[in-house]
Amino acid sequence: MLSSPRPFDSHLEECGAFSFYQILVLLITQLSYVTVSGSMLCTVFDNLKPIVKACHDEEFDSLIQNASTSIDLCKCKNATLETEFDSLIVHLGFACKGSYVATSMSTAVMAGGVIGSIVFGYLADRFGRKPSLISCLAGCVLINLVLPFIAHGLTVVIIMLFLLGFFAGGYLVISVVPPVEVTTNRWRMLCNCLHGWPFGCMAMALTAYLTRRWNTYHLALGIEGIPFLVAHFFVSESPRWLLQHGQPTKAHKVLRRIASINRREPLKHAVAFYPDGADDQQESNVVNYTYFDLIRDKVVLLPLLVLSYSWFSGGVISFGIYFDLGGMAGSIFLKTFLMGLFKGTTGFIPYPLSKVLGRKPILVTSIVITSFSAWGTVILYYVGKAEYMPVLAVIGIGAIDPMWKINHLMSVELFPTVVRSMSRGVVNVSSRLASLVAPQVAYLSTFLAPLPFMIYGSMTVLHIIMVIRYLPETRYLQLPETMSIKKDEQNNAYTTESTNV
């Protein structure tokens, strides 16, 4: 096990815990969501269908005068259409082929996200945060630039959307880690509250509004990501990762660079530092962990299971809203923009609260409000006040985002540096799986309107119990660096050791 003469956070304080360099890393990694969010949620616009404003077929003449009657695009041969966005599904000629094509396209992106979360979670822990982030963002940029020129058939589109989700899902896993690993405990909450996803949703809405066509939309996403891709090359590898992977001299150089950019004096204390010639020997002693080690280490496994359920529960509710935006009244661009703005606003609430409360109270409060909103919606239906159901639904949506901020933060704080990205990969997979389940849950409303909210409410009750009973408080904890089990790869043996930094 690599050790440090002092807790690693003290070295970061000496370099400047949250100064120019940390702000630079935060901006580069989170502003890149202008491409990542738009890629992950591209089917919000790619699957839009035109609205029939009038049908000139004789059989529909009696309906033209009735403004409240909707006319099926696929049943009208001579229609006057209103198109907010010239979508990919219309370009492919599948707008009237039933919902299975739209569902298949959305599922392809989400399935790619599941695989990408697993693959890049492992690669980021094995080969570093920086190359993994660059690979993911480069993949998003490249796919968006290429897609408009090769989208000539559904099979090709499904494959490309899967790859888009693959790289975007990988970026989602890793992007929170670098800003948090280069700062200290008191700044981690702020870093998470400034997560780039809501900003990306707003940017996605503006991009779609300005382009109004699927091919220029994807081209714009790719072009928007290029400057941020270049900027990633100026960010150093995480010094925590370097130290835990037998490269203390490189870690020391990174910390000196951070101190220089932050206009601080060079480090006065060693960072578990070995002579240059010792690096090769240190690297040979480094243990490479796998996903199976997350199961073997009981200290890691329990919070991993609780957070996985937390991400799944929140994902079922959140993604049900994302992909239903096109079916709700109002401009799709305005709805998407306001959704991002609302999530960004409510998502910042945990930061001031964290000054007086721990992570768990904020998390539990967020889930409780969501639970009351879900069950309140059910009650409104049965007392004949169904028209007020959307109000409570919106309150529930707003309450979810603080939960996500705590989820992101605790997924960094609870797991050791050597398996942090893999652990985040597991919980992100839970969220991606939720995105596949959410449309099926929402579909149950066709049988009984409040049934999805009954499921949401039941999930939140279990969620509250699990968090209170099994999730530890992390407010004052330093980031764990090593596993509680020591792995001997040569003898395939495990021993228990302390996880203290």
Coordinates of C-alpha atoms in Angstrom, one line a residue:
M1 CA 0.0 0.0 0.0
L2 CA 1.3 3.4 -0.9
S3 CA 1.3 5.9 2.0
S4 CA 1.8 9.6 2.5
P5 CA 3.6 11.4 5.3
R6 CA 0.4 13.5 5.8
P7 CA -3.2 13.2 4.7
F8 CA -3.4 14.0 1.0
D9 CA -5.9 16.9 1.5
S10 CA -3.2 18.7 3.4
H11 CA -1.0 18.7 0.3
L12 CA -3.9 20.1 -1.7
E13 CA -4.5 22.8 0.9
E14 CA -0.8 23.8 0.5
C15 CA -1.3 23.9 -3.3
G16 CA -4.6 25.8 -3.1
A17 CA -7.6 23.7 -2.4
F18 CA -10.0 25.5 -4.7
S19 CA -8.3 28.1 -6.7
F20 CA -7.5 28.8 -10.4
Y21 CA -6.5 25.2 -11.3
Q22 CA -9.5 23.6 -9.6
I23 CA -11.9 26.1 -11.2
L24 CA -10.3 25.4 -14.6
V25 CA -10.8 21.6 -14.2
L26 CA -14.4 22.1 -13.1
L27 CA -15.2 24.4 -16.0
I28 CA -13.6 22.1 -18.6
T29 CA -15.1 18.9 -17.4
Q30 CA -18.6 20.3 -16.8
L31 CA -19.0 22.7 -19.7
S32 CA -18.3 19.7 -22.0
Y33 CA -21.9 18.7 -21.2
V34 CA -22.9 21.0 -24.0
T35 CA -22.1 17.9 -26.2
V36 CA -22.6 15.1 -23.7
S37 CA -26.1 16.0 -22.5
G38 CA -27.3 16.7 -26.0
S39 CA -25.8 13.3 -27.1
M40 CA -27.4 11.3 -24.2
L41 CA -30.8 12.9 -24.7
C42 CA -30.6 13.3 -28.5
T43 CA -33.8 11.2 -29.1
V44 CA -35.8 13.9 -27.3
F45 CA -35.5 15.8 -30.6
D46 CA -34.6 12.9 -33.0
N47 CA -37.9 11.2 -32.3
L48 CA -40.2 14.2 -32.6
K49 CA -43.2 13.8 -35.0
P50 CA -45.0 16.6 -36.8
I51 CA -48.3 17.8 -35.5
V52 CA -51.4 17.7 -37.8
K53 CA -53.0 21.1 -37.8
A54 CA -55.6 20.2 -40.4
C55 CA -56.6 17.2 -42.4
H56 CA -58.1 17.7 -45.8
D57 CA -59.4 14.2 -46.3
E58 CA -63.2 14.0 -46.5
E59 CA -63.6 11.6 -43.6
F60 CA -61.9 14.2 -41.3
D61 CA -63.9 17.3 -42.4
S62 CA -66.1 17.1 -39.4
L63 CA -63.1 17.2 -37.1
I64 CA -61.4 20.3 -38.6
Q65 CA -63.7 22.6 -36.7
N66 CA -63.0 20.9 -33.4
A67 CA -59.7 22.4 -32.2
S68 CA -59.5 20.0 -29.2
T69 CA -59.5 16.9 -31.4
S70 CA -56.1 15.5 -32.3
I71 CA -55.7 13.9 -35.7
D72 CA -53.4 10.9 -36.2
L73 CA -50.7 11.9 -38.7
C74 CA -50.6 8.3 -40.0
K75 CA -54.4 8.2 -40.8
C76 CA -54.4 11.5 -42.8
K77 CA -53.2 11.5 -46.4
N78 CA -53.6 15.2 -47.1
A79 CA -52.5 17.0 -44.0
T80 CA -51.3 20.5 -43.0
L81 CA -48.4 19.9 -40.7
E82 CA -46.7 22.0 -38.1
T83 CA -43.1 20.9 -37.5
E84 CA -41.1 22.3 -34.6
F85 CA -38.1 20.2 -35.4
D86 CA -37.3 18.3 -38.6
S87 CA -36.5 15.0 -36.8
L88 CA -34.4 12.0 -37.6
I89 CA -37.3 9.6 -37.4
V90 CA -39.1 11.5 -40.1
H91 CA -36.0 11.6 -42.2
L92 CA -35.8 7.8 -42.0
G93 CA -39.5 7.5 -42.9
F94 CA -40.6 5.7 -39.7
A95 CA -42.9 8.4 -38.3
C96 CA -45.9 6.2 -39.0
K97 CA -44.4 2.8 -38.2
G98 CA -45.6 2.8 -34.7
S99 CA -43.7 3.6 -31.5
Y100 CA -41.3 0.7 -31.7
V101 CA -38.9 2.6 -33.9
A102 CA -38.8 5.6 -31.5
T103 CA -38.5 3.2 -28.5
S104 CA -35.7 1.3 -30.3
M105 CA -33.7 4.5 -31.0
S106 CA -34.0 5.7 -27.3
T107 CA -33.2 2.2 -26.1
A108 CA -30.1 2.1 -28.3
V109 CA -28.7 5.3 -26.6
M110 CA -29.5 4.1 -23.1
A111 CA -28.1 0.5 -23.8
G112 CA -24.9 2.2 -25.0
G113 CA -24.8 4.2 -21.8
V114 CA -25.0 1.0 -19.7
I115 CA -22.1 -0.6 -21.5
G116 CA -20.1 2.6 -21.6
S117 CA -20.5 3.1 -17.8
I118 CA -19.1 -0.3 -17.1
V119 CA -16.2 -0.2 -19.6
F120 CA -15.0 3.4 -18.9
G121 CA -15.5 3.0 -15.2
Y122 CA -12.9 0.2 -15.3
L123 CA -10.6 2.0 -17.8
A124 CA -10.5 5.2 -15.7
D125 CA -9.4 3.2 -12.7
R126 CA -6.9 1.1 -14.6
F127 CA -5.4 3.6 -17.1
G128 CA -6.2 7.0 -15.6
R129 CA -9.0 9.7 -15.6
K130 CA -7.5 11.9 -18.3
P131 CA -7.2 9.4 -21.2
S132 CA -10.6 8.0 -20.4
L133 CA -12.3 11.4 -20.3
I134 CA -10.6 12.5 -23.6
S135 CA -11.6 9.2 -25.3
C136 CA -15.3 9.6 -24.2
L137 CA -15.6 13.2 -25.3
A138 CA -13.7 12.5 -28.6
G139 CA -16.1 9.7 -29.2
C140 CA -19.2 12.0 -28.7
V141 CA -17.7 14.6 -31.0
L142 CA -16.8 12.2 -33.7
I143 CA -20.1 10.3 -33.7
N144 CA -22.1 13.6 -33.9
L145 CA -20.0 14.8 -36.8
V146 CA -20.3 11.6 -38.7
L147 CA -23.9 10.6 -38.1
P148 CA -25.5 13.2 -40.5
F149 CA -23.5 11.8 -43.4
I150 CA -24.2 8.1 -42.9
A151 CA -27.8 8.0 -41.5
H152 CA -29.3 6.3 -44.5
G153 CA -31.0 3.4 -42.8
L154 CA -32.4 2.4 -39.4
T155 CA -29.7 -0.3 -38.7
V156 CA -26.9 2.2 -39.2
V157 CA -28.7 4.8 -37.0
I158 CA -29.3 2.3 -34.2
I159 CA -25.6 1.4 -34.2
M160 CA -24.4 5.0 -34.2
L161 CA -26.9 5.9 -31.4
F162 CA -25.6 3.0 -29.4
L163 CA -22.0 4.2 -29.8
L164 CA -23.1 7.8 -28.9
G165 CA -24.7 6.5 -25.7
F166 CA -21.5 4.4 -25.1
F167 CA -19.2 7.4 -25.1
A168 CA -21.7 9.7 -23.4
G169 CA -22.3 7.2 -20.6
G170 CA -18.6 6.8 -20.1
Y171 CA -18.2 10.5 -19.7
L172 CA -21.0 10.7 -17.2
V173 CA -19.2 8.2 -15.0
I174 CA -15.8 9.9 -15.0
S175 CA -16.5 13.6 -15.2
V176 CA -17.3 14.1 -11.5
V177 CA -14.2 12.4 -10.3
P178 CA -11.3 14.8 -11.5
P179 CA -12.7 18.0 -10.0
V180 CA -13.4 16.3 -6.6
E181 CA -10.0 14.5 -6.5
V182 CA -8.1 17.8 -6.8
T183 CA -9.9 19.6 -4.0
T184 CA -10.6 19.0 -0.3
N185 CA -13.6 18.0 1.8
R186 CA -15.1 21.5 2.2
W187 CA -15.3 22.1 -1.6
R188 CA -16.6 18.8 -2.8
M189 CA -20.3 19.7 -2.3
L190 CA -19.8 22.9 -4.4
C191 CA -18.2 20.9 -7.2
N192 CA -21.1 18.5 -7.3
C193 CA -23.7 21.2 -7.1
L194 CA -22.1 22.8 -10.2
H195 CA -22.5 19.5 -12.2
G196 CA -22.8 20.2 -15.9
W197 CA -25.9 18.1 -16.7
P198 CA -28.5 20.9 -16.2
F199 CA -26.3 23.3 -18.1
G200 CA -26.1 20.7 -20.9
C201 CA -29.8 20.4 -21.0
M202 CA -30.3 24.1 -21.5
A203 CA -27.5 24.2 -24.1
M204 CA -29.2 21.3 -25.9
A205 CA -32.5 23.1 -26.0
L206 CA -30.8 26.2 -27.5
T207 CA -28.9 24.2 -30.0
A208 CA -32.0 22.4 -31.2
Y209 CA -34.0 25.7 -31.3
L210 CA -31.3 27.4 -33.5
T211 CA -30.7 24.4 -35.8
R212 CA -34.3 23.1 -36.2
R213 CA -33.1 20.0 -38.1
W214 CA -31.6 16.7 -36.9
N215 CA -28.5 16.8 -39.1
T216 CA -27.4 20.3 -38.2
Y217 CA -28.3 19.6 -34.6
H218 CA -25.8 16.7 -34.4
L219 CA -23.2 18.7 -36.4
A220 CA -23.6 21.6 -33.9
L221 CA -23.1 19.2 -31.0
G222 CA -19.9 17.9 -32.5
I223 CA -18.5 21.3 -33.2
E224 CA -19.4 22.7 -29.8
G225 CA -17.4 19.9 -28.2
I226 CA -14.2 20.5 -30.1
P227 CA -12.8 23.4 -28.0
F228 CA -13.6 21.5 -24.8
L229 CA -11.9 18.4 -26.2
V230 CA -8.7 20.4 -26.8
A231 CA -9.0 22.0 -23.4
H232 CA -8.9 18.5 -21.7
F233 CA -5.3 18.0 -22.9
F234 CA -4.2 20.9 -20.7
V235 CA -5.7 19.2 -17.6
S236 CA -3.2 17.0 -15.6
E237 CA -3.9 13.5 -14.5
S238 CA -5.4 13.1 -11.0
P239 CA -2.5 13.2 -8.5
R240 CA -4.5 10.9 -6.3
W241 CA -4.7 8.3 -9.1
L242 CA -1.0 8.7 -9.8
L243 CA -0.1 8.2 -6.2
Q244 CA -2.2 5.1 -5.9
H245 CA -0.8 3.6 -9.1
G246 CA 2.9 3.7 -8.1
Q247 CA 3.8 7.0 -9.7
P248 CA 4.6 9.3 -6.8
T249 CA 7.1 11.4 -8.7
K250 CA 4.5 12.2 -11.4
A251 CA 2.0 13.0 -8.6
H252 CA 4.5 15.4 -7.0
K253 CA 5.0 17.1 -10.4
V254 CA 1.3 17.5 -10.8
L255 CA 0.9 19.1 -7.4
R256 CA 3.8 21.4 -8.1
R257 CA 2.0 22.4 -11.4
I258 CA -1.2 23.0 -9.4
A259 CA 0.7 25.2 -6.9
S260 CA 2.3 27.2 -9.7
I261 CA -1.0 27.8 -11.5
N262 CA -2.6 28.8 -8.2
R263 CA 0.3 31.1 -7.5
R264 CA 1.3 29.2 -4.3
E265 CA 4.8 28.3 -3.0
P266 CA 6.1 24.8 -4.1
L267 CA 5.4 21.9 -1.8
K268 CA 7.3 21.8 1.4
H269 CA 6.6 18.2 2.3
A270 CA 7.1 15.0 0.4
V271 CA 4.1 13.2 -1.2
A272 CA 5.0 9.6 -0.5
F273 CA 7.8 10.3 -2.9
Y274 CA 10.3 7.9 -4.2
P275 CA 13.4 8.5 -6.3
D276 CA 12.8 8.5 -10.1
G277 CA 14.5 5.2 -10.4
A278 CA 12.0 3.6 -7.9
D279 CA 9.0 4.4 -10.0
D280 CA 9.3 1.2 -12.1
Q281 CA 9.6 -0.9 -9.0
Q282 CA 6.6 0.8 -7.4
E283 CA 4.5 0.3 -10.6
S284 CA 5.3 -3.4 -10.5
N285 CA 3.9 -3.6 -7.0
V286 CA 0.6 -1.8 -7.9
V287 CA -2.5 -4.0 -7.6
N288 CA -5.1 -3.8 -10.4
Y289 CA -8.6 -4.3 -9.0
T290 CA -11.6 -5.6 -11.0
Y291 CA -15.3 -5.4 -10.5
F292 CA -15.2 -8.7 -8.6
D293 CA -13.2 -7.0 -5.9
L294 CA -16.1 -4.7 -5.3
I295 CA -18.1 -7.7 -4.2
R296 CA -15.4 -9.2 -2.1
D297 CA -14.8 -6.1 -0.1
K298 CA -17.8 -5.9 2.3
V299 CA -16.9 -2.3 3.3
V300 CA -17.4 -1.3 -0.3
L301 CA -20.3 -3.7 -1.2
L302 CA -23.0 -2.4 1.2
P303 CA -22.9 1.3 0.3
L304 CA -22.5 0.3 -3.3
L305 CA -25.8 -1.7 -3.2
V306 CA -27.6 1.2 -1.4
L307 CA -26.3 3.8 -3.9
S308 CA -27.2 1.5 -6.8
Y309 CA -30.8 1.4 -5.6
S310 CA -30.7 5.1 -5.0
W311 CA -29.6 5.8 -8.6
F312 CA -32.1 3.3 -10.0
S313 CA -35.0 4.7 -8.0
G314 CA -34.2 8.3 -9.1
G315 CA -33.5 7.2 -12.6
V316 CA -36.9 5.6 -13.1
I317 CA -38.6 8.9 -12.1
S318 CA -36.2 11.3 -13.9
F319 CA -36.0 9.5 -17.2
G320 CA -39.7 9.0 -17.4
I321 CA -39.9 12.8 -17.6
Y322 CA -37.1 13.3 -20.1
F323 CA -38.5 11.1 -22.8
D324 CA -42.1 12.2 -22.3
L325 CA -41.4 15.9 -22.9
G326 CA -42.6 15.7 -26.5
G327 CA -46.0 14.4 -25.4
M328 CA -46.6 17.3 -23.0
A329 CA -48.2 20.6 -23.9
G330 CA -46.0 23.5 -24.9
S331 CA -42.8 24.2 -26.9
I332 CA -40.3 21.3 -26.7
F333 CA -37.5 23.8 -26.7
L334 CA -38.9 25.9 -23.8
K335 CA -39.8 22.8 -21.8
T336 CA -36.3 21.3 -22.2
F337 CA -34.6 24.6 -21.3
L338 CA -36.8 25.2 -18.3
M339 CA -36.3 21.7 -17.1
G340 CA -32.5 22.2 -17.2
L341 CA -32.9 25.6 -15.5
F342 CA -35.1 24.2 -12.8
K343 CA -32.8 21.2 -12.1
G344 CA -29.8 23.5 -11.9
T345 CA -31.6 25.8 -9.4
T346 CA -32.9 23.1 -7.1
G347 CA -29.7 21.2 -7.5
F348 CA -27.7 24.0 -5.9
I349 CA -29.8 23.9 -2.7
P350 CA -27.5 21.2 -1.1
Y351 CA -24.5 23.6 -1.1
P352 CA -25.8 26.2 1.5
L353 CA -27.6 23.4 3.4
S354 CA -24.3 21.5 3.7
K355 CA -22.9 24.3 5.9
V356 CA -25.2 23.1 8.7
L357 CA -26.3 19.6 7.7
G358 CA -24.6 16.4 6.6
R359 CA -25.0 14.5 3.4
K360 CA -27.6 12.1 4.7
P361 CA -30.2 14.6 6.1
I362 CA -30.2 16.4 2.7
L363 CA -30.5 13.1 0.9
V364 CA -33.3 11.8 3.1
T365 CA -35.2 15.2 2.9
S366 CA -35.1 15.2 -0.9
I367 CA -36.4 11.6 -1.1
V368 CA -39.2 12.3 1.5
I369 CA -40.4 15.4 -0.5
T370 CA -40.4 13.2 -3.6
S371 CA -42.3 10.5 -1.8
F372 CA -45.0 12.9 -0.5
S373 CA -45.4 14.3 -4.0
A374 CA -45.9 10.9 -5.5
W375 CA -48.4 9.7 -2.9
G376 CA -50.1 13.1 -2.9
T377 CA -50.6 12.8 -6.6
V378 CA -52.3 9.4 -6.0
I379 CA -54.6 11.0 -3.4
L380 CA -55.6 13.9 -5.7
Y381 CA -56.7 11.4 -8.3
Y382 CA -59.0 9.5 -5.9
V383 CA -60.5 12.6 -4.4
G384 CA -61.5 13.9 -7.8
K385 CA -58.8 16.6 -8.1
A386 CA -56.8 15.1 -10.9
E387 CA -56.3 18.5 -12.6
Y388 CA -53.8 19.4 -9.8
M389 CA -51.7 16.2 -10.2
P390 CA -49.2 18.0 -12.5
V391 CA -48.4 20.5 -9.7
L392 CA -47.3 17.9 -7.3
A393 CA -45.5 16.0 -10.1
V394 CA -43.4 19.2 -10.8
I395 CA -42.6 19.5 -7.1
G396 CA -41.4 15.9 -7.1
I397 CA -39.2 16.5 -10.1
G398 CA -37.6 19.5 -8.4
A399 CA -37.0 17.5 -5.2
I400 CA -35.1 14.8 -7.1
D401 CA -32.2 16.9 -8.2
P402 CA -30.7 17.6 -4.7
M403 CA -30.9 13.8 -4.3
W404 CA -28.8 13.4 -7.5
K405 CA -26.2 15.9 -6.2
I406 CA -25.8 14.0 -3.0
N407 CA -25.7 10.7 -4.9
H408 CA -22.9 12.0 -7.1
L409 CA -20.9 13.3 -4.1
M410 CA -21.3 10.1 -2.0
S411 CA -20.4 7.9 -4.9
V412 CA -17.0 9.7 -4.8
E413 CA -16.6 10.0 -1.1
L414 CA -17.6 6.4 -0.1
F415 CA -15.3 4.5 -2.5
P416 CA -11.4 4.2 -2.5
T417 CA -9.4 5.9 -5.2
V418 CA -8.3 2.6 -6.6
V419 CA -11.9 1.6 -7.5
R420 CA -13.7 4.9 -7.5
S421 CA -14.5 5.1 -11.2
M422 CA -15.5 1.4 -11.3
S423 CA -17.9 2.0 -8.3
R424 CA -19.3 5.0 -10.1
G425 CA -19.7 2.9 -13.1
V426 CA -21.8 0.4 -11.2
V427 CA -24.2 3.0 -9.9
N428 CA -24.4 4.7 -13.3
V429 CA -25.4 1.3 -14.8
S430 CA -28.3 1.3 -12.3
S431 CA -29.3 4.7 -13.6
R432 CA -29.0 3.6 -17.2
L433 CA -31.1 0.4 -16.5
A434 CA -33.7 2.7 -14.9
S435 CA -33.8 4.6 -18.2
L436 CA -34.9 1.4 -19.9
V437 CA -37.5 0.6 -17.3
A438 CA -39.0 4.1 -16.9
P439 CA -41.0 4.1 -20.2
Q440 CA -42.6 0.8 -19.2
V441 CA -43.6 2.2 -15.8
A442 CA -45.0 5.3 -17.4
Y443 CA -47.0 3.1 -19.8
L444 CA -49.0 1.7 -16.9
S445 CA -50.9 5.0 -16.7
T446 CA -52.9 3.8 -19.7
F447 CA -54.4 1.2 -17.4
L448 CA -54.7 3.3 -14.3
A449 CA -53.6 7.0 -14.3
P450 CA -52.0 7.1 -10.8
L451 CA -50.4 3.6 -11.0
P452 CA -46.9 5.0 -12.0
F453 CA -47.0 7.3 -9.0
M454 CA -47.9 4.4 -6.7
I455 CA -44.8 2.7 -7.9
Y456 CA -42.7 5.8 -7.5
G457 CA -44.0 6.3 -4.0
S458 CA -43.3 2.7 -3.0
M459 CA -39.8 2.9 -4.4
T460 CA -39.1 6.1 -2.4
V461 CA -40.3 4.5 0.9
L462 CA -37.9 1.6 0.4
H463 CA -35.3 4.2 -0.6
I464 CA -35.7 6.2 2.6
I465 CA -35.4 3.0 4.8
M466 CA -32.2 1.9 3.0
V467 CA -30.5 5.3 3.3
I468 CA -31.3 5.8 7.0
R469 CA -30.3 2.2 7.9
Y470 CA -27.3 1.4 5.8
L471 CA -25.7 4.5 4.3
P472 CA -22.9 6.2 6.4
E473 CA -22.4 10.0 6.8
T474 CA -19.5 11.3 4.8
R475 CA -19.5 15.0 5.6
Y476 CA -16.2 15.1 7.5
L477 CA -14.5 12.1 5.9
Q478 CA -11.3 12.3 3.8
L479 CA -11.5 10.5 0.5
P480 CA -10.5 6.8 1.1
E481 CA -7.5 5.8 -0.9
T482 CA -7.2 2.0 -0.5
M483 CA -9.5 -1.1 -0.2
S484 CA -10.1 -2.7 3.2
I485 CA -8.8 -6.0 1.6
K486 CA -5.3 -6.3 0.4
K487 CA -5.0 -8.2 -2.9
D488 CA -2.1 -10.5 -3.6
E489 CA -2.3 -11.0 -7.4
Q490 CA 0.5 -13.5 -7.5
N491 CA -1.0 -15.9 -4.9
N492 CA -4.6 -14.9 -5.6
A493 CA -5.1 -14.2 -1.9
Y494 CA -6.9 -11.5 0.1
T495 CA -6.2 -10.0 3.5
T496 CA -8.0 -7.3 5.5
E497 CA -6.3 -4.0 6.2
S498 CA -7.2 -0.5 7.3
T499 CA -8.6 2.0 4.8
N500 CA -7.4 5.1 6.7
V501 CA -5.5 7.7 4.6

